């Protein structure tokens, strides 16, 4: 498998896992079991529709910043800040860019 295909697969897997788990975010495993009484086998938030959280959105923004930066740390930091990806304990952009 090509490197690009692996990266796309990783991003797609992140989005699918996020969508499947989104309706249960923040719930205890006991509460989820009582709600479903089985494995999570289908999407349950919006019937027939897919929906992801900010986790997937931020993952895609980081991927875009990595592409734009070409591996250069300062370019990556600036690209993250342009996309308003918070970093640090206060949600500030790293490096103050």
C-alpha angles and dihedrals in degrees: 000000000000121000092244091052090051092052092048089049091051092051092046091048090051091052094047093047090047092050093048093048099039096091089055099044112137095011123121119247089247092055091047091051091050090050096047106018087201143040119309101256104161142024111275110178104075114010111240093359132099123223131176132191132237087273091073092041091054092045089056092047091052090049090051091049090051091052094048094045096052089215096305110135098215092047089049091052092049091047091051092050092049087055090045095238105167119227132174128040095292096044092252122146113262113253094015094265 
